[in-house]
Coordinates of C-alpha atoms in Angstrom, one line a residue:
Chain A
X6 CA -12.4 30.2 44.6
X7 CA -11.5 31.4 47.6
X8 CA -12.6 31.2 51.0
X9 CA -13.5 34.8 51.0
X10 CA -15.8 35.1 47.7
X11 CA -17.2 31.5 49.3
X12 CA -18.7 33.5 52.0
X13 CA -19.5 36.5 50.1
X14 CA -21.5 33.9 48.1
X15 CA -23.8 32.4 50.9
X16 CA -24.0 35.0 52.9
X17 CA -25.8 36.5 49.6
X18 CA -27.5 33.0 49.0
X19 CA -28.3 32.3 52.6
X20 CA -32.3 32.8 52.2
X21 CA -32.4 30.4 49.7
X22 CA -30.6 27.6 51.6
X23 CA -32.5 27.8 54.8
X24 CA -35.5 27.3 52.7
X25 CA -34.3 24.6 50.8
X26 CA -33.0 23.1 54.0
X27 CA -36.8 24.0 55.9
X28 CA -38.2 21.6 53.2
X29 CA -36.7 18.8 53.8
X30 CA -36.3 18.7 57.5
X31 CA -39.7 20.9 58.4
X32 CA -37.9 22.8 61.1
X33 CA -36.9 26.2 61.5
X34 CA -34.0 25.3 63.9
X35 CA -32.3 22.2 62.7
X36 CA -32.5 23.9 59.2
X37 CA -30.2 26.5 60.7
X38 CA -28.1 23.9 61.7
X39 CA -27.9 22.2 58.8
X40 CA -27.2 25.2 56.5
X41 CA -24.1 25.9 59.4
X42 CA -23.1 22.7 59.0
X43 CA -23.1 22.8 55.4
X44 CA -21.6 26.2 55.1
X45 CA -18.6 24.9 57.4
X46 CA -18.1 21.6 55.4
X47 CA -18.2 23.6 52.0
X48 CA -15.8 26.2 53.5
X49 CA -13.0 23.6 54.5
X50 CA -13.2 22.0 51.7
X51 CA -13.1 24.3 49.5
X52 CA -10.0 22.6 47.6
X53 CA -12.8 19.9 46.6
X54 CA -14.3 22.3 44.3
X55 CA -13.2 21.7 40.5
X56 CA -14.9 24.7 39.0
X57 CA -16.3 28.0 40.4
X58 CA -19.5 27.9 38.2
X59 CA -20.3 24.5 40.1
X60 CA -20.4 25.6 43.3
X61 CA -24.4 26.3 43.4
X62 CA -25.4 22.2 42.8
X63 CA -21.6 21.3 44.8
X64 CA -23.0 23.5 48.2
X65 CA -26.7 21.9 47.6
X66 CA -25.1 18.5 47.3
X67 CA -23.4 18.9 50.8
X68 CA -26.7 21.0 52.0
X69 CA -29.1 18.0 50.8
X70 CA -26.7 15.4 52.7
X71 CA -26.4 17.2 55.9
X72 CA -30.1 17.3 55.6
X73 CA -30.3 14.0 55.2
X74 CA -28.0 12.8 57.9
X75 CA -30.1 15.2 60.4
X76 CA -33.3 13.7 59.6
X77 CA -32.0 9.8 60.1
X78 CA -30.1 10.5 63.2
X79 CA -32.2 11.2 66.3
X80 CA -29.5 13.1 67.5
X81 CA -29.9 17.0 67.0
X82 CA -26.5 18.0 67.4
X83 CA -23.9 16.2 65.5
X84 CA -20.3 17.4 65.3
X85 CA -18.8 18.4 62.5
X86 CA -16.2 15.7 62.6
X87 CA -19.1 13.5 62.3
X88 CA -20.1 14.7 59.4
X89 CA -17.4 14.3 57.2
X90 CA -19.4 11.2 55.4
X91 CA -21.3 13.7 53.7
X92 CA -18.9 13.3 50.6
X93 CA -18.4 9.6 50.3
X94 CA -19.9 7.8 47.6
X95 CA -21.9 5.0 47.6
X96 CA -25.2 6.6 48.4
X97 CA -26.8 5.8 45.5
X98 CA -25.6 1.9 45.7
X99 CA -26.8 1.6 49.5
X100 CA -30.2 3.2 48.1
X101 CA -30.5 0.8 45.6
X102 CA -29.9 -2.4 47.3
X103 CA -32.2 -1.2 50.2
X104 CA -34.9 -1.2 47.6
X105 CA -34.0 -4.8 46.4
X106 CA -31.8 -4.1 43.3
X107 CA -29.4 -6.3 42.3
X108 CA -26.1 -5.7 43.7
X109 CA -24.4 -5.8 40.2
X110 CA -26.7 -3.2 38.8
X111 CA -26.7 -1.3 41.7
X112 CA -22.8 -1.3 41.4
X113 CA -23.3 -0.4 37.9
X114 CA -25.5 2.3 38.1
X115 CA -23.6 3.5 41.2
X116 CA -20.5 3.6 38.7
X117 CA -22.3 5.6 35.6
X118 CA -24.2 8.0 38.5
X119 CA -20.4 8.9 39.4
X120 CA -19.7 9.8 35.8
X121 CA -23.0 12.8 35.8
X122 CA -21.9 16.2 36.3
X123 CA -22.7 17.9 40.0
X124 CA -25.7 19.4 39.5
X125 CA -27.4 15.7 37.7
X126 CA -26.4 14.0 40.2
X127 CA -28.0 16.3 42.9
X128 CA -31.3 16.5 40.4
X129 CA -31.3 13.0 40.7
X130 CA -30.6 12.8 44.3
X131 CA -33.6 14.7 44.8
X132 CA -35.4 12.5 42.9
X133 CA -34.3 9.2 44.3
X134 CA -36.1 11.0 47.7
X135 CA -39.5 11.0 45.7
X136 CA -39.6 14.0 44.7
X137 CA -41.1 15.3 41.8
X138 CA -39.5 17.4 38.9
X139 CA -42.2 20.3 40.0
X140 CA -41.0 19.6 43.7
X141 CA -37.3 19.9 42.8
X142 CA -37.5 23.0 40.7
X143 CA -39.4 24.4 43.6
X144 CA -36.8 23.4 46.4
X145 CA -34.1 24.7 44.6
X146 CA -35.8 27.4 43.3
X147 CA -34.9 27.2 39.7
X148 CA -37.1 27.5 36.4
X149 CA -38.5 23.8 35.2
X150 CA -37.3 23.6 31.6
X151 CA -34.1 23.4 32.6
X152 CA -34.3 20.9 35.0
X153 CA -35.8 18.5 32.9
X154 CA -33.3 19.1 30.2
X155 CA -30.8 17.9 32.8
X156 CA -32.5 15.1 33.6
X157 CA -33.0 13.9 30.4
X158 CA -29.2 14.9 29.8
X159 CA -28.4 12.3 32.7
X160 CA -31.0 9.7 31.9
X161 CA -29.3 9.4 28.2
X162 CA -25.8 9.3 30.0
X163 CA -27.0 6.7 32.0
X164 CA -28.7 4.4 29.6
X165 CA -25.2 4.8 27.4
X166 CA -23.3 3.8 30.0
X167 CA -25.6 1.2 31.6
X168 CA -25.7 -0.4 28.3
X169 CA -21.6 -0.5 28.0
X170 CA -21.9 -2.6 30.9
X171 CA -24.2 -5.1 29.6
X172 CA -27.7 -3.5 31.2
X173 CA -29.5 -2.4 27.6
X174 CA -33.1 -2.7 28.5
X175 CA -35.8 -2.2 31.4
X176 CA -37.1 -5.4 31.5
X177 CA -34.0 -7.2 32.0
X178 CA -34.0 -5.5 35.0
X179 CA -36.4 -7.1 36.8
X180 CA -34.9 -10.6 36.4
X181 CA -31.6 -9.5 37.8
X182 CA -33.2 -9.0 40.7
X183 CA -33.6 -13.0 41.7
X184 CA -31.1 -14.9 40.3
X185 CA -32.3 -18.6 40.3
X186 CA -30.4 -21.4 42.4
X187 CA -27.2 -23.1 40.4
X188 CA -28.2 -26.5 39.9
X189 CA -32.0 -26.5 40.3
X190 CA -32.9 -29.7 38.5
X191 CA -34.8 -28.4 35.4
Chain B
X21 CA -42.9 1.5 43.2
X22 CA -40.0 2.6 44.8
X23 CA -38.4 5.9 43.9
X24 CA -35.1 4.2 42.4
X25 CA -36.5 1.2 40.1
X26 CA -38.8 4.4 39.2
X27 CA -35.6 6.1 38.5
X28 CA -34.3 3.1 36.2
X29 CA -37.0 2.9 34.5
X30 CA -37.2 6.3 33.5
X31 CA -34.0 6.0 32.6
X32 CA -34.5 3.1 30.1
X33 CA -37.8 4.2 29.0
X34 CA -37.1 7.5 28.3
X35 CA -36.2 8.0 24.2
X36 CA -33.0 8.5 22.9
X37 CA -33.3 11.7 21.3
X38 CA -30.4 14.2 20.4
X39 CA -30.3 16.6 22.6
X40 CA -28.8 20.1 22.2
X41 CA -27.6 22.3 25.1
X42 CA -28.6 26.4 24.8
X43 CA -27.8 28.6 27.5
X44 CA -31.4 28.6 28.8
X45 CA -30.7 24.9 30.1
X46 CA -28.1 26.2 32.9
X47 CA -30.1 25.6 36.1
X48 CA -28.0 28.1 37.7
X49 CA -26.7 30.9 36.2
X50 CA -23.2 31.6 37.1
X51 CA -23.3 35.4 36.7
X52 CA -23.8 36.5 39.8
X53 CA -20.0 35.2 40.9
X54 CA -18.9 38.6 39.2
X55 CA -21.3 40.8 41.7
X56 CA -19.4 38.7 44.9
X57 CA -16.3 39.6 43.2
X58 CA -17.4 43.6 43.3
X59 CA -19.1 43.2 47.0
X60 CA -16.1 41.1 48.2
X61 CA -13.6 44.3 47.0
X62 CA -16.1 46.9 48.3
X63 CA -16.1 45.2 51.4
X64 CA -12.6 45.5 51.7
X65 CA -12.3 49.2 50.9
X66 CA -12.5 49.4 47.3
X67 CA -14.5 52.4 46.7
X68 CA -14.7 52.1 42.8
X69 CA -16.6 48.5 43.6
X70 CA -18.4 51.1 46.7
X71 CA -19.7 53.4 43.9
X72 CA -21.1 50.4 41.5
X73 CA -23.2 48.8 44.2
X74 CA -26.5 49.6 44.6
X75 CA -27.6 51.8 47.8
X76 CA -27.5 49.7 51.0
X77 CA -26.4 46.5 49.3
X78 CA -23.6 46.9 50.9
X79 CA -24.6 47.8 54.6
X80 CA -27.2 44.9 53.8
X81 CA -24.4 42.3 53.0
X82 CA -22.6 43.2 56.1
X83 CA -25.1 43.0 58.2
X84 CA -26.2 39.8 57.2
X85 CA -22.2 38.5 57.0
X86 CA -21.9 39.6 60.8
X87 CA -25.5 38.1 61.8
X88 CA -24.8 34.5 60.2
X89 CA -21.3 34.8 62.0
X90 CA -22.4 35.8 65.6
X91 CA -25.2 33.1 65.1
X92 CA -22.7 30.3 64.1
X93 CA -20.0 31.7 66.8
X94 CA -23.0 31.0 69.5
X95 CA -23.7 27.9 68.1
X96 CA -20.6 26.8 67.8
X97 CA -20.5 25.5 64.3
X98 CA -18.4 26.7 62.7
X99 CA -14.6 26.0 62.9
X100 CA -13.0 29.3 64.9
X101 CA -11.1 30.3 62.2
X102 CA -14.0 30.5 59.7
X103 CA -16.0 32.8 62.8
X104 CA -13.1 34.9 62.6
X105 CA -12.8 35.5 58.8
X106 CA -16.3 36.6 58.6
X107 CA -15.9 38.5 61.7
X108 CA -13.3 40.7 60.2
X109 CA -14.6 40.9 56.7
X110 CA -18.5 41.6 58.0
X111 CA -17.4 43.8 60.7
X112 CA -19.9 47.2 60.9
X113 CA -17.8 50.0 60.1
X114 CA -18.9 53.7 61.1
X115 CA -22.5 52.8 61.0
X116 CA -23.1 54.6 64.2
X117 CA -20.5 57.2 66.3
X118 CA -20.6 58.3 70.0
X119 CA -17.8 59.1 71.8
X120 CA -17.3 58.9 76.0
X121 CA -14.0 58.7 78.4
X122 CA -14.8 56.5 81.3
X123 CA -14.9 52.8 82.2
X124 CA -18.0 51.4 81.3
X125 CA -20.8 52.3 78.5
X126 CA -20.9 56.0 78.1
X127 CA -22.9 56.5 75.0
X128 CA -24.6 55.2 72.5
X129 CA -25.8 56.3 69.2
X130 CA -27.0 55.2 65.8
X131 CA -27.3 57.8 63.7
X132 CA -28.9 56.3 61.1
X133 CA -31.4 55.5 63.1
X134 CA -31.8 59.0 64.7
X135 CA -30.9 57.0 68.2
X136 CA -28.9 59.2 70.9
X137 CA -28.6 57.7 74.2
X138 CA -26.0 59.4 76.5
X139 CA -25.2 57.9 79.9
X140 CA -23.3 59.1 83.1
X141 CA -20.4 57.5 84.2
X142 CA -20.8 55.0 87.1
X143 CA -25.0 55.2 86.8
X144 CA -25.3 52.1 85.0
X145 CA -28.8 53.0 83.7
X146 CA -30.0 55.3 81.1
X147 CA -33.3 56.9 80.3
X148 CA -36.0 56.5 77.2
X149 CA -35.1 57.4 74.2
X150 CA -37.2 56.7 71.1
X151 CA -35.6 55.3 68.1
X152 CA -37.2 57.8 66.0
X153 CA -38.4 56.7 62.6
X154 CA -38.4 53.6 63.4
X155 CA -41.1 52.7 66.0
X156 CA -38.3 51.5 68.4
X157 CA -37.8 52.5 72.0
X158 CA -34.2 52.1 74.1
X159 CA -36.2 51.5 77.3
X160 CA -32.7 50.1 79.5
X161 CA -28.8 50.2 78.9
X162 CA -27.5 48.7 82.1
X163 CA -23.9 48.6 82.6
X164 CA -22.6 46.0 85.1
X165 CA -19.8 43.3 85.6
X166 CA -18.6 44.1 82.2
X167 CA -22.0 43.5 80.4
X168 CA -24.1 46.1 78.7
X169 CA -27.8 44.8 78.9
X170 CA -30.1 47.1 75.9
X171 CA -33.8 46.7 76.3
X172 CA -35.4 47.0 72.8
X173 CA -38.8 47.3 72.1
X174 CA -41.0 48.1 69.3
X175 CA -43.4 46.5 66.3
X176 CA -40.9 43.4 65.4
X177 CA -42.4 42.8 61.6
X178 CA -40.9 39.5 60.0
X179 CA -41.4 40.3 56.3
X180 CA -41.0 36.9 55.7
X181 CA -40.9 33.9 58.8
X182 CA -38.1 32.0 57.3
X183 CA -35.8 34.4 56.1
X184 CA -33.2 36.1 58.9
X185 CA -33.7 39.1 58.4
X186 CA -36.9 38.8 60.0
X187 CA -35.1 38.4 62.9
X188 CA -34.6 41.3 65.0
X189 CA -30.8 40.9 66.2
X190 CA -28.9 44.3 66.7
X191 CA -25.5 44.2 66.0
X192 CA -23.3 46.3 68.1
X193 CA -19.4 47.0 68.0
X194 CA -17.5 48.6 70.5
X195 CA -14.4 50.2 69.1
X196 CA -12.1 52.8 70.9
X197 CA -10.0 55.1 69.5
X198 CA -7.8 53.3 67.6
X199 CA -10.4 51.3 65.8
X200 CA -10.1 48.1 67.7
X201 CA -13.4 46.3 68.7
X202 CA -13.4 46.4 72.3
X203 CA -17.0 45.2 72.6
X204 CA -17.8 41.9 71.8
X205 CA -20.9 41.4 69.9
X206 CA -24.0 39.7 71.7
X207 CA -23.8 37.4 74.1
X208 CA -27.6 36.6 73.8
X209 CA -30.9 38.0 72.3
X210 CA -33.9 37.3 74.7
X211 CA -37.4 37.9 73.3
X212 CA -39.7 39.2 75.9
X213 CA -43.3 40.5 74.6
X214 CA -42.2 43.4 73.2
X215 CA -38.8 43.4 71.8
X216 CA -35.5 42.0 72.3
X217 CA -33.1 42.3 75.4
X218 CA -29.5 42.0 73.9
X219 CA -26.7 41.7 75.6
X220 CA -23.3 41.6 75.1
X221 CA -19.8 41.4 76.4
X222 CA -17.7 44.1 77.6
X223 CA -13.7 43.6 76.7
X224 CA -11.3 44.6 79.9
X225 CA -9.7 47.3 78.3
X226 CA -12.9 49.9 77.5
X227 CA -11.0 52.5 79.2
X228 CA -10.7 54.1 75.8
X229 CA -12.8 56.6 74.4
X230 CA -15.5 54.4 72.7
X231 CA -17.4 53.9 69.6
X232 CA -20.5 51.6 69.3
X233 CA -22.8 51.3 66.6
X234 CA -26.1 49.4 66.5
X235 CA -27.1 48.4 63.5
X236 CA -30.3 47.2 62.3
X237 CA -31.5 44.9 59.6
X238 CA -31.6 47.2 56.3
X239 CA -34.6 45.4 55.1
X240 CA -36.5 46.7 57.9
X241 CA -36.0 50.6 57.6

C-alpha cells in the first residue's frame, strides 16, 4: 500500500476514527490529536504493514495506543518522536504483572498474544481496558457476531498455545500467582 | 476481578469447539480498498474513475483531504512532507473562477455557491454580497499586509457534533494564471456569533491574474 491510497483511505474513514478516539479520551480536542498522531505514525510506517486488508485493526491498533498514551500522560501535546513506543510489545505483559500475575505466565501469555492476528489482538486489547464485547463492537463500529467469532478464534489459540507451555487449566492459575518460600519447613 | 485474570479465564473456560470461518466473520470488510483505488485515480485526473464515482464524492473527498491537511499543517502534526502530499493530492481544483490584474485580492467568486464578490484595486474592503442558496452572507474581504480577512456569516448547522464536516472551514486557493497556488490556505478560522472570520495568507508574487475558489463542505449544500 502506498502512501497515497493510505490517505485516500482515512481521509474516507476519518469520521469513524475521531469517534472511536472521542470514546476513549471524552474529548473533542485531544481526539483530534490523537487521530493526527495516529494518522502520522501509520503514514511513516507504512513499510510495517504486512497486508493491505489489515490495515483497518493495524491503524486502530496505533489509534487505541496513542489514545492510551494521551490519557496516562498529563501532558496534552506530545511529539511525535515521543510516540514511537506506540508499537513496542510488551503491553500486554506490563498489564498483567500490574494486576498481580505471575511473571511466567505473564511472559507466556505475552508470547501466545504475539502469535494472534492484528485485529484479535486489538479485540482483545479492548477488552483488557474493560470493555465489553457490546462496547467494542460499538467503538469500532462493527456488527457483534463477528467479533465474538474472533474472540473465540483467539481464546482457542490461546488456550493451545498456553497449554504447549505447560499452562492447561484455570485453576492452576491462581497458584502461580504466590509461589511459596524454598525451604519452608513442612 | 480485574479485566486480564477475566481475560484468562475466559480464555480457559471457554469450550473448545471447532470452529469454522465464513466470510460473515471478517470484522472489517476489505472491499472498500478497491473504491480508494478509483477515488485515488480520479483524484489524479482519471476521468474514466471521474465517471464511476458517485456525484460530489469526489468534491466531498477533496474537501475533506484538504480540511484534515490544513488542520494538521496548523497543528503541526504531521511530518511536512506528509502536509505536502495531501496538499497536492486534495488541492480544490476549478471549484470556483474569478479573474482580476492587480496586487492584492480583486475578486472572488464561488460559483457553485452563486457567490460573486468583486473588489476595486487598492480599496481593501468590499460590499455585501449574499451567498445565495445557501443562507450565507460575505459581510467583509479586507485586503491588507498580505492577508485577506473574509467575514462569513450565516446558520452554521453541525449535522452531526463530532464529525468535521460540521465544521464550517472554507477552503480557499489562490492560483494565477499559470495554475500555481499563490494563496496560501487559512491562517485561522475565528468563530464570532454569527459565522466564521477566515483568514489567510497572501504569497508575494499575487501580481498575477488570480483565481480563488471557496469551497464549502458538500455535506452542507
Amino acid at each position: 500500500m502506498t502512501q497515497e491510497q493510505f490517505g485516500i483511505w482515512f481521509v474516507r474513514n476519518h469520521p469513524r476514527f475521531l469517534r472511536f478516539a472521542n470514546k476513549i479520551l471524552r474529548n473533542r480536542e485531544s481526539a483530534e490529536d490523537a487521530v493526527q498522531k495516529a494518522a502520522a505514525l501509520a503514514w511513516s510506517n507504512l513499510n510495517n504493514l504486512q497486508e493491505s486488508h489489515l490495515l483497518d485493526s493495524w491503524f486502530y491498533t496505533i489509534l487505541h495506543r496513542v489514545c492510551l498514551r494521551l490519557r496516562s500522560d498529563e501532558r496534552t501535546d506530545i511529539p511525535l518522536d515521543q510516540m514511537e513506543d506506540w508499537q513496542n510489545d510488551g503491553l500486554m505483559a506490563k498489564k498483567l504483572q500490574d494486576e498481580g500475575i505471575s511473571k511466567d505466565l505473564a511472559a507466556a501469555l505475552e508470547s501466545c498474544w504475539q502469535e494472534l492476528p492484528t485485529q484479535q489482538k486489538l479485540i482483545l486489547e479492548l477488552k483488557a481496558e474493560g470493555e465489553s464485547n457490546e462496547d467494542i463492537a460499538d467503538q469500532l463500529e462493527v456488527a457483534l457476531q463477528p467479533l465474538r467469532y474472533q474472540i473465540n478464534v483467539a481464546y482457542k489459540s490461546l488456550r493451545s498455545c498456553l497449554a504447549a507451555k505447560g499452562y492447561n487449566q484455570a485453576p492452576q492459575i491462581v497458584p502461580t500467582l504466590c509461589h511459596p518460600p524454598k525451604n519452608l519447613p513442612l | 476481578m480485574s479485566n486480564m485474570k477475566k481475560i484468562l479465564d475466559e480464555i480457559f473456560s471457554s469450550q473448545e469447539e471447532d470452529i469454522k470461518f465464513s466470510p460473515d466473520d471478517q470484522v472489517w470488510p476489505s472491499s472498500s480498498l478497491d473504491q480508494d483505488d478509483l477515488i485515488l485515480r480520479a483524484l489524479k485526473g482519471d476521468e474514466e474513475a471521474q465517471a464511476t464515482l458517485q456525484p460530489g464524492e469526489l468534491e466531498s473527498i477533496r474537501f475533506k483531504g484538504y480540511l484534515l491537511a490544513i488542520k494538521a499543517k496548523q497543528a503541526g502534526k504531521w511530518p511536512k512532507e506528509m502536509v505536502d502530499s495531501f496538499m497536492t493530492l486534495y488541492a480544490p481544483t476549478s471549484v470556483a473562477t474569478v479573474t482580476g490584474s492587480a496586487p492584492g485580492i480583486l475578486g472572488l467568486a464561488a460559483r457553485g455557491l452563486d457567490l460573486y464578490v468583486e473588489t476595486t484595486p487598492g480599496e481593501g474592503r468590499r460590499k455585501v454580497i449574499d451567498l445565495r442558496g445557501q443562507g450565507f452572507k460575505f459581510i467583509e474581504a479586507s485586503s491588507q499586509d498580505n492577508r485577506l480577512t473574509l467575514d462569513l456569516r450565516g446558520p452554521i448547522s453541525s449535522k452531526e457534533e463530532e464529525l468535521i464536516e460540521g465544521d464550517l472551514t472554507a477552503v480557499i486557493v489562490i492560483r494565477n494564471q499559470d495554475n500555481q497556488v499563490v494563496g496560501l490556505p487559512i491562517l485561522q478560522t475565528i468563530p464570532n456569533d454569527e459565522g466564521y472570520l477566515v483568514q489567510f495568507e497572501l504569497q508575494p508574487d499575487h501580481s498575477a491574474e488570480v483565481t480563488t475558489g471557496l469551497v464549502k463542505p458538500p455535506a452542507l449544500s
